[in-house]
mmCIF file of C-alpha atoms in Angstrom:
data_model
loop_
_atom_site.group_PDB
_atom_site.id
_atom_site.type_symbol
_atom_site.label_atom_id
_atom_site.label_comp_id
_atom_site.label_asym_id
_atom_site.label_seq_id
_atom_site.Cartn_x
_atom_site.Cartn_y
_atom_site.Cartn_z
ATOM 1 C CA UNK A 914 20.607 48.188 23.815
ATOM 2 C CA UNK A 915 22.221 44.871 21.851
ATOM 3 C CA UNK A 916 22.873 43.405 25.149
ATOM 4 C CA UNK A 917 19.403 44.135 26.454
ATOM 5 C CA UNK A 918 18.069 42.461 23.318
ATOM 6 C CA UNK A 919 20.198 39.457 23.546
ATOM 7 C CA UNK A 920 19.319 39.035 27.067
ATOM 8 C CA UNK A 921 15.459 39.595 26.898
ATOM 9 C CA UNK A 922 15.788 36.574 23.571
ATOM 10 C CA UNK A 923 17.548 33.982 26.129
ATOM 11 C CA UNK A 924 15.140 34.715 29.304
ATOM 12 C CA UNK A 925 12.382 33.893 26.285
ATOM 13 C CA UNK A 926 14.556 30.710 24.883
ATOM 14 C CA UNK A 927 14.939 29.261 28.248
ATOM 15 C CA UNK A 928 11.274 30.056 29.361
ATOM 16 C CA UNK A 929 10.002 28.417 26.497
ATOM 17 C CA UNK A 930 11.909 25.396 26.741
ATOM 18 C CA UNK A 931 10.690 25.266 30.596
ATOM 19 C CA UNK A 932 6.844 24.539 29.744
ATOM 20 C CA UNK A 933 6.355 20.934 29.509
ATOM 21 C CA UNK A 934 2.757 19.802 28.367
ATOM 22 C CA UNK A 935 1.651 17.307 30.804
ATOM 23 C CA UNK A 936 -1.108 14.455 30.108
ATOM 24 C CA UNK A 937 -3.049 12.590 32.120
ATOM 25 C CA UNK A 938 -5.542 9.945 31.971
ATOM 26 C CA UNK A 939 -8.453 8.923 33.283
ATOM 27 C CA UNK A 940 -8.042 5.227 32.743
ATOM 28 C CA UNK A 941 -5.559 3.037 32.043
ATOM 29 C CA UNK A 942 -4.440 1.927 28.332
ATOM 30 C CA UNK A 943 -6.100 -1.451 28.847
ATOM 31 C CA UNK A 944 -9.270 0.547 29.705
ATOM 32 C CA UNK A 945 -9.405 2.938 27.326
ATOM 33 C CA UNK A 946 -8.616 0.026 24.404
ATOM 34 C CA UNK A 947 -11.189 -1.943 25.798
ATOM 35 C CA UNK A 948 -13.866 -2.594 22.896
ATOM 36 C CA UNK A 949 -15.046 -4.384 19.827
ATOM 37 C CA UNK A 950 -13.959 -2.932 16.339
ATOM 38 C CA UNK A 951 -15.509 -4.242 13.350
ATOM 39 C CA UNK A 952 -13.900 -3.796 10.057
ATOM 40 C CA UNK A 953 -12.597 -5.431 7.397
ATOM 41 C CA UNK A 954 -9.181 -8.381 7.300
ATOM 42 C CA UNK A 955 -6.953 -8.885 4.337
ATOM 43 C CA UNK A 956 -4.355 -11.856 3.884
ATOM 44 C CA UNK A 957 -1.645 -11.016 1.345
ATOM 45 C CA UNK A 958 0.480 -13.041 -0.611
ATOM 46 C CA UNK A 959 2.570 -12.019 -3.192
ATOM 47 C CA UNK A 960 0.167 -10.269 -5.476
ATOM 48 C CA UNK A 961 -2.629 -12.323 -4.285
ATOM 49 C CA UNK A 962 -5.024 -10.969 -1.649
ATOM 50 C CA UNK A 963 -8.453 -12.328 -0.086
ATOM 51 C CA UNK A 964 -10.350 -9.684 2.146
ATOM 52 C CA UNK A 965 -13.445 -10.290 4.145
ATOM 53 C CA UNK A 966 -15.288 -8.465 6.801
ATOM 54 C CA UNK A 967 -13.677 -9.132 10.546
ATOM 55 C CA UNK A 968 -13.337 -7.995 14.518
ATOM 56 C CA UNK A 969 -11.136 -7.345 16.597
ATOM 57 C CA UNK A 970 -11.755 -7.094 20.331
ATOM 58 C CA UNK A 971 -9.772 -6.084 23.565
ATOM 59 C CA UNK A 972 -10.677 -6.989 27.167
ATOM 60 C CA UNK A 973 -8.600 -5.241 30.022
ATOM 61 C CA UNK A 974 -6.848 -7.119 32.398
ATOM 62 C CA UNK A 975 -5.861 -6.592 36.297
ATOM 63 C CA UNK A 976 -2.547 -4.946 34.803
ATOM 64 C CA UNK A 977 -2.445 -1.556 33.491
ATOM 65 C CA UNK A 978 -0.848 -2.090 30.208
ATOM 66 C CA UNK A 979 -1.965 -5.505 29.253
ATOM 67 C CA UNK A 980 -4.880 -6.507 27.561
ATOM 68 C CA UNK A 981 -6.971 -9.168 25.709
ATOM 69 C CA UNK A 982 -6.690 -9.257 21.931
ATOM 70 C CA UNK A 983 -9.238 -11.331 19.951
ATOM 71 C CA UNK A 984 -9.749 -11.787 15.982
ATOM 72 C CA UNK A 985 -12.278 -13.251 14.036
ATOM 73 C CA UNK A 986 -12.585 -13.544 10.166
ATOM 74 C CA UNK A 987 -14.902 -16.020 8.409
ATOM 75 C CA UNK A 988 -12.146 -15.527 4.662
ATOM 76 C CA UNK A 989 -9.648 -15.396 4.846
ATOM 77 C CA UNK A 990 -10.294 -17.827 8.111
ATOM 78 C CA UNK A 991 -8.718 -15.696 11.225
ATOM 79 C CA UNK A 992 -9.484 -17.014 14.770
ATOM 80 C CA UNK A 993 -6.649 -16.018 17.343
ATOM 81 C CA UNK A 994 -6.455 -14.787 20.636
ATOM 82 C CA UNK A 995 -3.777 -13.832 22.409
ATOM 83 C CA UNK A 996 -2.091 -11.198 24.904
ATOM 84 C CA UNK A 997 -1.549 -7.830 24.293
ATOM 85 C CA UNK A 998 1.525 -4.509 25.350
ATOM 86 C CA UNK A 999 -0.890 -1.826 25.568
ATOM 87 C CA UNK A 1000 0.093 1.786 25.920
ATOM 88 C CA UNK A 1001 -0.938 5.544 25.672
ATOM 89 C CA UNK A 1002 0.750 7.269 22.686
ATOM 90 C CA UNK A 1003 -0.557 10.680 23.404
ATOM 91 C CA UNK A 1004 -4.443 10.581 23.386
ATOM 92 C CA UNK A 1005 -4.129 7.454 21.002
ATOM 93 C CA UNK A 1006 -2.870 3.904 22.100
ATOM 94 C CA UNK A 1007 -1.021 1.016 20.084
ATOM 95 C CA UNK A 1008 -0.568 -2.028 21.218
ATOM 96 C CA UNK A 1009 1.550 -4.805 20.333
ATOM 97 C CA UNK A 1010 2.933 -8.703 21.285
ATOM 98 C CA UNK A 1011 6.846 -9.619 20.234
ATOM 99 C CA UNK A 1012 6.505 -12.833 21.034
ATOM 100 C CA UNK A 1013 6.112 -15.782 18.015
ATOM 101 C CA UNK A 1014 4.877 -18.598 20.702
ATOM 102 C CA UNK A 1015 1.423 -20.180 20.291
ATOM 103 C CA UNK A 1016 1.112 -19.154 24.302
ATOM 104 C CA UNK A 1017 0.997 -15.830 23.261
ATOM 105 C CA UNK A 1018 -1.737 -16.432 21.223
ATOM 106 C CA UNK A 1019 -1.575 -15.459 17.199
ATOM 107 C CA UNK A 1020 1.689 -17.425 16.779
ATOM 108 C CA UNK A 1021 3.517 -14.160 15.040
ATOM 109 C CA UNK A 1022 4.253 -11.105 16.423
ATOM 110 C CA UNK A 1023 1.836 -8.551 15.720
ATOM 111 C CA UNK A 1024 1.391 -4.675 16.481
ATOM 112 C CA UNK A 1025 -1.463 -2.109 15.743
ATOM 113 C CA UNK A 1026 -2.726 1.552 16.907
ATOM 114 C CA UNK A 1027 -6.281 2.732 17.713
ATOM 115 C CA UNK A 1028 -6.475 6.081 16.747
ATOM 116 C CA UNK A 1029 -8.839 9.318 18.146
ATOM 117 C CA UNK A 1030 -11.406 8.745 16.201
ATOM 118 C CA UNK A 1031 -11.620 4.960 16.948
ATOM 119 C CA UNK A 1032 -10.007 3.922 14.502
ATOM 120 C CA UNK A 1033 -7.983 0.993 13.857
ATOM 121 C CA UNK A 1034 -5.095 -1.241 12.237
ATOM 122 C CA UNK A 1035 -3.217 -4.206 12.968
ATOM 123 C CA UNK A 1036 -1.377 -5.921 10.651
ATOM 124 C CA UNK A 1037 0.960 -9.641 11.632
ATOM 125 C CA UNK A 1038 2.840 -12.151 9.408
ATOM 126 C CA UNK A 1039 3.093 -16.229 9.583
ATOM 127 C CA UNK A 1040 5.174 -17.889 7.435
ATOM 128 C CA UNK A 1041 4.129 -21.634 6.201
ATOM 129 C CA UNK A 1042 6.268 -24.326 4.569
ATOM 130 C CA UNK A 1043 5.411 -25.715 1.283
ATOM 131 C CA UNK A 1044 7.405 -28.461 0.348
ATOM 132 C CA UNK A 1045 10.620 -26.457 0.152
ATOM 133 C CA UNK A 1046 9.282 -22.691 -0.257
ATOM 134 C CA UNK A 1047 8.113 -20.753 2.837
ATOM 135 C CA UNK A 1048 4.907 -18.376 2.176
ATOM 136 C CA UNK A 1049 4.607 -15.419 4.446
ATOM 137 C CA UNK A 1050 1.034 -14.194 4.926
ATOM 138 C CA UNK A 1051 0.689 -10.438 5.933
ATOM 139 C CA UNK A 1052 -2.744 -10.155 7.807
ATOM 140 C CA UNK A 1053 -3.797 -6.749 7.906
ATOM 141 C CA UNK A 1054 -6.789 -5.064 9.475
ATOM 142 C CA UNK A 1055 -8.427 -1.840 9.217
ATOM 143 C CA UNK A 1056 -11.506 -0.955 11.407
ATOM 144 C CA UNK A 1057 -13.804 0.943 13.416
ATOM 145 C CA UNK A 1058 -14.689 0.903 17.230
ATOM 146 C CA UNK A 1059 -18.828 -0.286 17.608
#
């Protein structure tokens, strides 16, 4: 009877781990990114903070996983656009750039994730010289797709 039991528990074990969920998509992650999300932009420094309303907007390009990022902000003053990784992450997609280069766009590396319910963050950091201190910025934003 034991080795009856112990048998029936591995066919279930190995069974189980068989069943693989697959997902697929009806468009592509620069697709389904594709949008305008309003919402609101923070700079941070140190302790200090200014936060005014803002967008963020993707366009999809010929390629699958790249896309279009744009940001606007009157204050703090945010105008960048520049070239986005764009990927599924289950039904969700983030998106991100690694590169620092002005060609790139925002000049920093920046990364974010649009969420179900069209939600979304981003969040990048520049650093500026001051005479002989460096400032590092942290621009965050938080928002919702129109």
């Amino acid at each position: 009877m034991k080795k009856i039991l112990t048998l029936l528990f591995a066919v279930v074990c190995l069974t189980a781990c068989n069943q693989h969920e697959s997902i697929s998509f009806s468009e592509t992650a620069s697709e389904g990114i594709q949008g305008t999300y309003e919402g609101t932009w923070t700079r941070s420094l140190n302790d200090d903070s200014v936060s005014g309303p803002g967008t963020i907007s993707f366009t999809a390009t010929d390629d699958a996983h790249i896309a279009i990022v744009a940001a606007t902000c009157a204050e703090p003053a945010i105008n960048k656009q520049g070239i986005a990784n764009v990927s599924h992450a289950d039904h969700e997609y983030v998106f991100y750039n690694n590169s620092v280069s002005d060609e790139a766009g925002f000049g920093a590396r920046f990364s974010g994730r649009v969420y179900k319910n069209g939600t979304v963050d981003m969040q990048y950091s520049v650093a500026e010289q001051v005479g002989r201190f460096t400032n590092t910025y942290t621009f965050t934003f938080v928002g919702k797709k129109q």
